[in-house]
PDB file of C-alpha atoms in Angstrom:
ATOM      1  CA  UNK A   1       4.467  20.424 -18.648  1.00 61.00           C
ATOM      2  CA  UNK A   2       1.016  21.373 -16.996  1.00 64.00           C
ATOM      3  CA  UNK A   3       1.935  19.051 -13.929  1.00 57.00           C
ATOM      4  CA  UNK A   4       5.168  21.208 -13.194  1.00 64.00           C
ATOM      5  CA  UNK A   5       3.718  24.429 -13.269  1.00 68.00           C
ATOM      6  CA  UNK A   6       1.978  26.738 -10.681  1.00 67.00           C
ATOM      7  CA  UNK A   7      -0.281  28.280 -12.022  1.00 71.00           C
ATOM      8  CA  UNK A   8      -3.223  26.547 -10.230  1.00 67.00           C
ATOM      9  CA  UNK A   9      -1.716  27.764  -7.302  1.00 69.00           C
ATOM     10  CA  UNK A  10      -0.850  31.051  -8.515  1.00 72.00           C
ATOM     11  CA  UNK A  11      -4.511  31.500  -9.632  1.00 74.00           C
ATOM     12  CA  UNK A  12      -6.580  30.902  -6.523  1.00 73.00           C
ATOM     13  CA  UNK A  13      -4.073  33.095  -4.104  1.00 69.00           C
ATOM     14  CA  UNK A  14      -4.696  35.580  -6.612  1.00 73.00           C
ATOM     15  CA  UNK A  15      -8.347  35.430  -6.416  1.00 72.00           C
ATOM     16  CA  UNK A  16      -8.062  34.806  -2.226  1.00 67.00           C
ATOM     17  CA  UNK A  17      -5.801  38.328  -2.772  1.00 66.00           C
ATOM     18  CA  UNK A  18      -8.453  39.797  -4.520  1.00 64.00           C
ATOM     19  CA  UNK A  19     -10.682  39.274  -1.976  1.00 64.00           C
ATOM     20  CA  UNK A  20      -8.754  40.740   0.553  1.00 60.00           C
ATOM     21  CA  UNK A  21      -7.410  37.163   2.203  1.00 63.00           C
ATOM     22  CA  UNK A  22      -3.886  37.336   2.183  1.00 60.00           C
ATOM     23  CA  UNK A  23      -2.677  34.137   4.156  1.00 59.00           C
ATOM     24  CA  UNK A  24      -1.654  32.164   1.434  1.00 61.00           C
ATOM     25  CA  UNK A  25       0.435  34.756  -0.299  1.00 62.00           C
ATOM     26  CA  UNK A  26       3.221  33.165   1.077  1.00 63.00           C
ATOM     27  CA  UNK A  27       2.896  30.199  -1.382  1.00 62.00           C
ATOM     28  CA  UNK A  28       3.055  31.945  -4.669  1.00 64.00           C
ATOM     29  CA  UNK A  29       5.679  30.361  -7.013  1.00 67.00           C
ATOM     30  CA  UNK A  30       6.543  27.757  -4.789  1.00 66.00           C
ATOM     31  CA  UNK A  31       3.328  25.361  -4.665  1.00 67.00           C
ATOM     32  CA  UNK A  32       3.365  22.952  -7.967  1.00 69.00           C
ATOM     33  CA  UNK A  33      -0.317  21.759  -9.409  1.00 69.00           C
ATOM     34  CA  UNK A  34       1.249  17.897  -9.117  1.00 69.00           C
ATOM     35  CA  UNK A  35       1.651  18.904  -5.357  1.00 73.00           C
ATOM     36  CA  UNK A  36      -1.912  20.198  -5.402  1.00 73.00           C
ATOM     37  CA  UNK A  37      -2.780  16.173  -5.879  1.00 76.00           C
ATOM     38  CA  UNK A  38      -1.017  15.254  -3.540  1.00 77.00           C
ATOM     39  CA  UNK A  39      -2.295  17.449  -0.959  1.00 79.00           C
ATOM     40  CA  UNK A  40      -5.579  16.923  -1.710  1.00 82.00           C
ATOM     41  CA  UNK A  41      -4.806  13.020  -1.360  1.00 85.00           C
ATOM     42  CA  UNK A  42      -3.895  13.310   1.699  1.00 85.00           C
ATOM     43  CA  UNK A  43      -6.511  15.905   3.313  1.00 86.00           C
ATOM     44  CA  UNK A  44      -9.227  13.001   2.166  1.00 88.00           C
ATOM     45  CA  UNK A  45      -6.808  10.265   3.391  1.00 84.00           C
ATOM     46  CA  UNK A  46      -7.331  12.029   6.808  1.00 88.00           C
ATOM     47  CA  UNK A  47     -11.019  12.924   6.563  1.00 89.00           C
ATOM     48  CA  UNK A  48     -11.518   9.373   5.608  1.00 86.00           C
ATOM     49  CA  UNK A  49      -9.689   7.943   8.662  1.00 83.00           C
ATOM     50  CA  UNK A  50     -11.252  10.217  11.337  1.00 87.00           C
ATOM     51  CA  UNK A  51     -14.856   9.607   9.383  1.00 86.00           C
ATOM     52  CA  UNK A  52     -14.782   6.051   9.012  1.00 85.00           C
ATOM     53  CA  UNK A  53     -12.549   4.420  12.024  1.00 83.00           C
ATOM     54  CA  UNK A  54     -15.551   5.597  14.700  1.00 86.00           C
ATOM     55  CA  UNK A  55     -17.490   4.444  12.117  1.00 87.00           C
ATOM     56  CA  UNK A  56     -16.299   1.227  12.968  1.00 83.00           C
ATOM     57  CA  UNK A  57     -14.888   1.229  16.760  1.00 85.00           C
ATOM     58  CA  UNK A  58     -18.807   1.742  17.230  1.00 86.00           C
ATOM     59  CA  UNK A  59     -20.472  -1.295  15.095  1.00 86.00           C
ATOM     60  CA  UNK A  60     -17.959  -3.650  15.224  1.00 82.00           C
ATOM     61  CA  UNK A  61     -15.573  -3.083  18.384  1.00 82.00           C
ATOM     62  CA  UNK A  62     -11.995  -2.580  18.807  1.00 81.00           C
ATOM     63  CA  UNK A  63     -11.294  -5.859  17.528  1.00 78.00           C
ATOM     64  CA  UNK A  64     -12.035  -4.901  13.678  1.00 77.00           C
ATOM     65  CA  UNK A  65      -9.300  -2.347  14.369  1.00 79.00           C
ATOM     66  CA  UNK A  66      -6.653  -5.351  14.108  1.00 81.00           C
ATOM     67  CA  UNK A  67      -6.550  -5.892  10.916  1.00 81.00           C
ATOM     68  CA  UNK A  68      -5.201  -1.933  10.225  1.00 82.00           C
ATOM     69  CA  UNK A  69      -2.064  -3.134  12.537  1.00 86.00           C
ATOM     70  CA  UNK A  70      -0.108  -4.573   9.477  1.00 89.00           C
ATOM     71  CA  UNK A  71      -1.057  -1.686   7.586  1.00 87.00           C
ATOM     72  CA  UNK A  72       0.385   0.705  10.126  1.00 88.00           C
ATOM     73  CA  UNK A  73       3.346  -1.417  10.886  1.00 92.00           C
ATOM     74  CA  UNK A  74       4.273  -1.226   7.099  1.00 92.00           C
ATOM     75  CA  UNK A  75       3.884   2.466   6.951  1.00 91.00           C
ATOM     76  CA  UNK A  76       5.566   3.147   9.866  1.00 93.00           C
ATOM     77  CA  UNK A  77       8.438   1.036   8.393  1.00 94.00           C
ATOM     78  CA  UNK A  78       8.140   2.860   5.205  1.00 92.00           C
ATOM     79  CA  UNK A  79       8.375   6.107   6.699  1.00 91.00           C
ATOM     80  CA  UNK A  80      11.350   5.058   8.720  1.00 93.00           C
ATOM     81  CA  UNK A  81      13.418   4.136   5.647  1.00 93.00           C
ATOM     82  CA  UNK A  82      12.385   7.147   3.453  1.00 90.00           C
ATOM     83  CA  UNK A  83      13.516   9.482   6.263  1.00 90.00           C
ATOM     84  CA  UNK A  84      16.577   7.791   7.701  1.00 91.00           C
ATOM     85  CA  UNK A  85      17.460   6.951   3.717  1.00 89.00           C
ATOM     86  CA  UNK A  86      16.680  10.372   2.269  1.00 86.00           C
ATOM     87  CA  UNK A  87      18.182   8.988  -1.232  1.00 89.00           C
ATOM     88  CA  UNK A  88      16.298   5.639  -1.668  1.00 90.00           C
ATOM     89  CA  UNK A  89      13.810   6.864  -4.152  1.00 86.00           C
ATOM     90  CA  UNK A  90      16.401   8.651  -6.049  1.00 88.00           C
ATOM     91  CA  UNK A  91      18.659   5.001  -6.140  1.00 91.00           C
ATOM     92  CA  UNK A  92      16.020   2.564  -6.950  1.00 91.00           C
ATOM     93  CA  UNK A  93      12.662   4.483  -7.504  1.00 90.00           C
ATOM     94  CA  UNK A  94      10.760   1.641  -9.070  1.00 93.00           C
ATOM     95  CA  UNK A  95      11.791  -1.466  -6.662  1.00 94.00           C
ATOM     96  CA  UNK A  96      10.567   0.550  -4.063  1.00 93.00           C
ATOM     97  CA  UNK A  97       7.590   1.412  -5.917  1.00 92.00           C
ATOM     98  CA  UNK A  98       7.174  -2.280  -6.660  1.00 95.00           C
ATOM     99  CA  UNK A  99       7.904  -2.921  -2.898  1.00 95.00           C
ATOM    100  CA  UNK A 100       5.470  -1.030  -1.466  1.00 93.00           C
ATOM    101  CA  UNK A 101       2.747  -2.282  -3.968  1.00 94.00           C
ATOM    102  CA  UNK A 102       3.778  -5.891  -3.509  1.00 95.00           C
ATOM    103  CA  UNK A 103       3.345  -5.440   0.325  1.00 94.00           C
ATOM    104  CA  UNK A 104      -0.064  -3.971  -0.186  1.00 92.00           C
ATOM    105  CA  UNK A 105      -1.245  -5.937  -2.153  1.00 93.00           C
ATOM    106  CA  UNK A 106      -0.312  -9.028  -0.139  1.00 94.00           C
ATOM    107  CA  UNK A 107      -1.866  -7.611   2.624  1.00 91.00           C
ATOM    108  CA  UNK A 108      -5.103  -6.589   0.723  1.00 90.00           C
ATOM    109  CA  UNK A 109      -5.531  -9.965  -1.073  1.00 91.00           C
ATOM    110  CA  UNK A 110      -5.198 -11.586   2.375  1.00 91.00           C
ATOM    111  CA  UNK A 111      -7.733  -9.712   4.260  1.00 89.00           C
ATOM    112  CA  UNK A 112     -10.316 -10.425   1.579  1.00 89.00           C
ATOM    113  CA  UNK A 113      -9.752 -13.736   1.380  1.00 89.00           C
ATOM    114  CA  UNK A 114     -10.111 -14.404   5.322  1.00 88.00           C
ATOM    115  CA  UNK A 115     -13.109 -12.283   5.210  1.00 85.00           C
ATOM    116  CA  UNK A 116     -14.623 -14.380   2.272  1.00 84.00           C
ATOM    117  CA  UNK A 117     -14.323 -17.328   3.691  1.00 85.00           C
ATOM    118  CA  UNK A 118     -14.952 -16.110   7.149  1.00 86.00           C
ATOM    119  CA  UNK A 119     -11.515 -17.081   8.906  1.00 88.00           C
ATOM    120  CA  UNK A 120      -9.661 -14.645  11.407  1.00 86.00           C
ATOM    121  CA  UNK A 121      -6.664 -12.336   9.400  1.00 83.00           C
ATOM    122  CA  UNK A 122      -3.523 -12.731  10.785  1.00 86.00           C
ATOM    123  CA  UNK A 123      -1.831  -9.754  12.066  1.00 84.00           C
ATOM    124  CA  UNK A 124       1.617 -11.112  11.717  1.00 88.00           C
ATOM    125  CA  UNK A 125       3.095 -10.906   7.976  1.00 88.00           C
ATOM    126  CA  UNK A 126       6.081 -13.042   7.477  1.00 93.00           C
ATOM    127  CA  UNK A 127       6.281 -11.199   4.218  1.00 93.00           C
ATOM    128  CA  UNK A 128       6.631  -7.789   5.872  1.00 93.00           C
ATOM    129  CA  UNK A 129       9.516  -8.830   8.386  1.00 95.00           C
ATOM    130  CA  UNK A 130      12.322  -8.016   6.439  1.00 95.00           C
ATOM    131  CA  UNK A 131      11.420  -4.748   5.628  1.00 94.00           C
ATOM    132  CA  UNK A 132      10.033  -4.175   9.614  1.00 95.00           C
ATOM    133  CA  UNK A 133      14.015  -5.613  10.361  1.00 95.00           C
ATOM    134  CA  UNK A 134      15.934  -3.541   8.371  1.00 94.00           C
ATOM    135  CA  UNK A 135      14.177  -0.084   9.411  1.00 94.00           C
ATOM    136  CA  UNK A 136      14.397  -0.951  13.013  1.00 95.00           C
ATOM    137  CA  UNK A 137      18.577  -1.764  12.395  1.00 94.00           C
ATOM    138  CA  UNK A 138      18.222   1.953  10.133  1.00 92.00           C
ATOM    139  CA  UNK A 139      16.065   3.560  12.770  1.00 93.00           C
ATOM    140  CA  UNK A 140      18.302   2.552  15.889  1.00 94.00           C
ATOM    141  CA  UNK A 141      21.532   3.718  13.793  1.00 90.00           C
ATOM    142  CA  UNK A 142      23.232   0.681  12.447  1.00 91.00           C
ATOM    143  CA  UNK A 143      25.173   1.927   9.326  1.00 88.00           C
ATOM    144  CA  UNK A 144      24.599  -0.027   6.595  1.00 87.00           C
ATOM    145  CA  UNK A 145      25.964   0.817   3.371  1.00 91.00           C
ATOM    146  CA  UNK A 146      23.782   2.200   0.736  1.00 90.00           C
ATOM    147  CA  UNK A 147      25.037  -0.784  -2.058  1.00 93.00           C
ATOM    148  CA  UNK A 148      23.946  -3.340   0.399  1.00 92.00           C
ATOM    149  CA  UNK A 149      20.556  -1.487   0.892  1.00 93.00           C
ATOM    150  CA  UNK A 150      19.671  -1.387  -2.600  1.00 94.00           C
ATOM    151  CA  UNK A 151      20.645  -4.983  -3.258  1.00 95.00           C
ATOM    152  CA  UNK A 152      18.954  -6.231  -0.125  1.00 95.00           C
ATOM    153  CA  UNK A 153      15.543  -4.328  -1.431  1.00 95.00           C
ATOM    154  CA  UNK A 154      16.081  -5.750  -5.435  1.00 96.00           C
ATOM    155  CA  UNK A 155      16.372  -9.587  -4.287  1.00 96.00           C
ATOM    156  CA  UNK A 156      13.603  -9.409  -1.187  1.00 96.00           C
ATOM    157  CA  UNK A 157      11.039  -7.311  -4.153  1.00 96.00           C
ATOM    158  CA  UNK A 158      11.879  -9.850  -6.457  1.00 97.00           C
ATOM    159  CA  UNK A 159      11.419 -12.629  -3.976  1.00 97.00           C
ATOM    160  CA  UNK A 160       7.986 -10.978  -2.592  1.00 96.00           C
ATOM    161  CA  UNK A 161       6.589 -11.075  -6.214  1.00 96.00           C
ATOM    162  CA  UNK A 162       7.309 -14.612  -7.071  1.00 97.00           C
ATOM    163  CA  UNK A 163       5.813 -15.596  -3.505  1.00 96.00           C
ATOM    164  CA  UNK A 164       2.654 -13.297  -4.578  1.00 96.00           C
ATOM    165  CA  UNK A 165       2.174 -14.800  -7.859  1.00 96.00           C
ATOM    166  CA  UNK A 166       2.570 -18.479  -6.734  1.00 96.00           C
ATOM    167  CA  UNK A 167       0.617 -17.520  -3.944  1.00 94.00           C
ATOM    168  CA  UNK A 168      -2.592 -15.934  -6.115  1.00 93.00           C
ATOM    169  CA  UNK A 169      -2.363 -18.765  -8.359  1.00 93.00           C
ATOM    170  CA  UNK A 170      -2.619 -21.438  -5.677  1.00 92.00           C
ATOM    171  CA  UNK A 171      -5.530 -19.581  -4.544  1.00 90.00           C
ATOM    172  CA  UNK A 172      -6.951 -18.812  -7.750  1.00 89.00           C
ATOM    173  CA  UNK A 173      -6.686 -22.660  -8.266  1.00 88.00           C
ATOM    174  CA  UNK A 174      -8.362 -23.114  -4.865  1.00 87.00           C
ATOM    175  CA  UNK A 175     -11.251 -21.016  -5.677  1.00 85.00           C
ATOM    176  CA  UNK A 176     -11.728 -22.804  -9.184  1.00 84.00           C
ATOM    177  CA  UNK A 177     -11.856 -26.031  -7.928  1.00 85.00           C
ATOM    178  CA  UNK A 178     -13.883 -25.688  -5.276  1.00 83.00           C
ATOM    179  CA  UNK A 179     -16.433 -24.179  -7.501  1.00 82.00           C
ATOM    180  CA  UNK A 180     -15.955 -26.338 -10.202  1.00 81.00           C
ATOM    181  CA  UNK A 181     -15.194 -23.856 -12.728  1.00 83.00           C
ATOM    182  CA  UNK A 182     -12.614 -22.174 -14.867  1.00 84.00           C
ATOM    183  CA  UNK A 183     -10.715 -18.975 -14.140  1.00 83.00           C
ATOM    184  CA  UNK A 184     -11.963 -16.925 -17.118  1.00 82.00           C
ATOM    185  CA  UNK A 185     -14.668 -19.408 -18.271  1.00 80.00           C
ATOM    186  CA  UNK A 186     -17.580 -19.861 -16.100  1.00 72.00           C
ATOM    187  CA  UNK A 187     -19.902 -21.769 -18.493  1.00 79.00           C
ATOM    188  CA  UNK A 188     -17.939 -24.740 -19.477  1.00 78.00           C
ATOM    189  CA  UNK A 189     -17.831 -27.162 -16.467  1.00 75.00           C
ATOM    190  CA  UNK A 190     -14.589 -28.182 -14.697  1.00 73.00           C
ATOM    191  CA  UNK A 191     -14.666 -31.373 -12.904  1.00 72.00           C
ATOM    192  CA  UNK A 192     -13.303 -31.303  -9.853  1.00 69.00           C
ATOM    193  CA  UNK A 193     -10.092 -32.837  -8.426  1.00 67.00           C
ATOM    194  CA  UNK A 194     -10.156 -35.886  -6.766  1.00 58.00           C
ATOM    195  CA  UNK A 195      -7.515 -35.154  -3.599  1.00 54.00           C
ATOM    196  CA  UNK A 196      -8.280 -36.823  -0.346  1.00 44.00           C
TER     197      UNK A 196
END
């Protein structure tokens, strides 16, 4: 498989060789062309953040810079459990997977909405406190067994996505309402509901 391979890798320090620049000779065989993705991910990730956050600072003030604090906490966290939980991924790849994208996405889906309809985003996410509770007990060495860690993630995934989904619908429902149309039809009129 292409993805497994290295010779993207090998290529270009073969043409830097050529060309008498020999400091990434060190990485021939050993740099995979999925890795190359990866790295190039995260080289924008950071050119991003040190373009765009004085970017910001300046026309808005510190206080836009709030609404990243979730964001960091749940990295933070994420990072915490990956390293002190080396085998996580290995256990239960996709209810992480499914973790971290439920988190984000609550997060994301949040933010938009408060800026929408102009209301102040809450740093504090209820959702995000288990996760923030179990890498501080992992980070400050509480040994907990690697059974109960996988269980603990399946239920509190599946409980995140079933507070998601009734959560999107209500505000889908919201949205509708108050505009007086459908979700997927915008011609035919809705009435509206009649609560007090």
């Amino acid at each position: 498989m292409i993805w497994q391979q290295t010779t993207w890798t090998d290529g270009a320090i073969a043409f830097l060789g050529d060309n008498g620049i020999m400091a990434f000779s060190a990485m021939e065989g050993r740099v995979r062309n999925l890795d190359i993705v990866v790295l190039s991910s995260i080289i924008a990730l950071i050119q991003e953040l040190l373009g765009k956050v004085p970017f910001v600072i300046r026309s808005y003030g510190n206080e836009a810079m709030r609404t990243l604090i979730p964001h960091i906490v749940f990295v933070i966290s994420t990072i915490v459990i990956i390293t002190t939980d080396s085998t996580i991924f290995l256990r239960i790849p996709r209810t992480m997977c499914h973790l971290i994208s439920g988190l984000f996405v609550e997060q994301t889906t949040q933010i938009m909405l408060d800026h929408m309809v102009e209301e102040k985003f809450s740093a504090f996410r209820w959702v995000m406190l288990p996760q923030v509770a179990l890498a501080a007990a992992m980070a400050a060495g509480v040994a907990v067994p690697n059974d109960s860690v996988d269980v603990f993630f399946m239920a509190y995934t599946t409980g995140l996505w079933v507070y998601l989904a009734l959560k999107l619908k209500t505000h889908v429902n919201e949205i509708c309402d108050v505009l007086g149309i459908w979700c997927f039809d915008i011609v035919s009129p809705r009435p509206k509901s009649k609560r007090d």
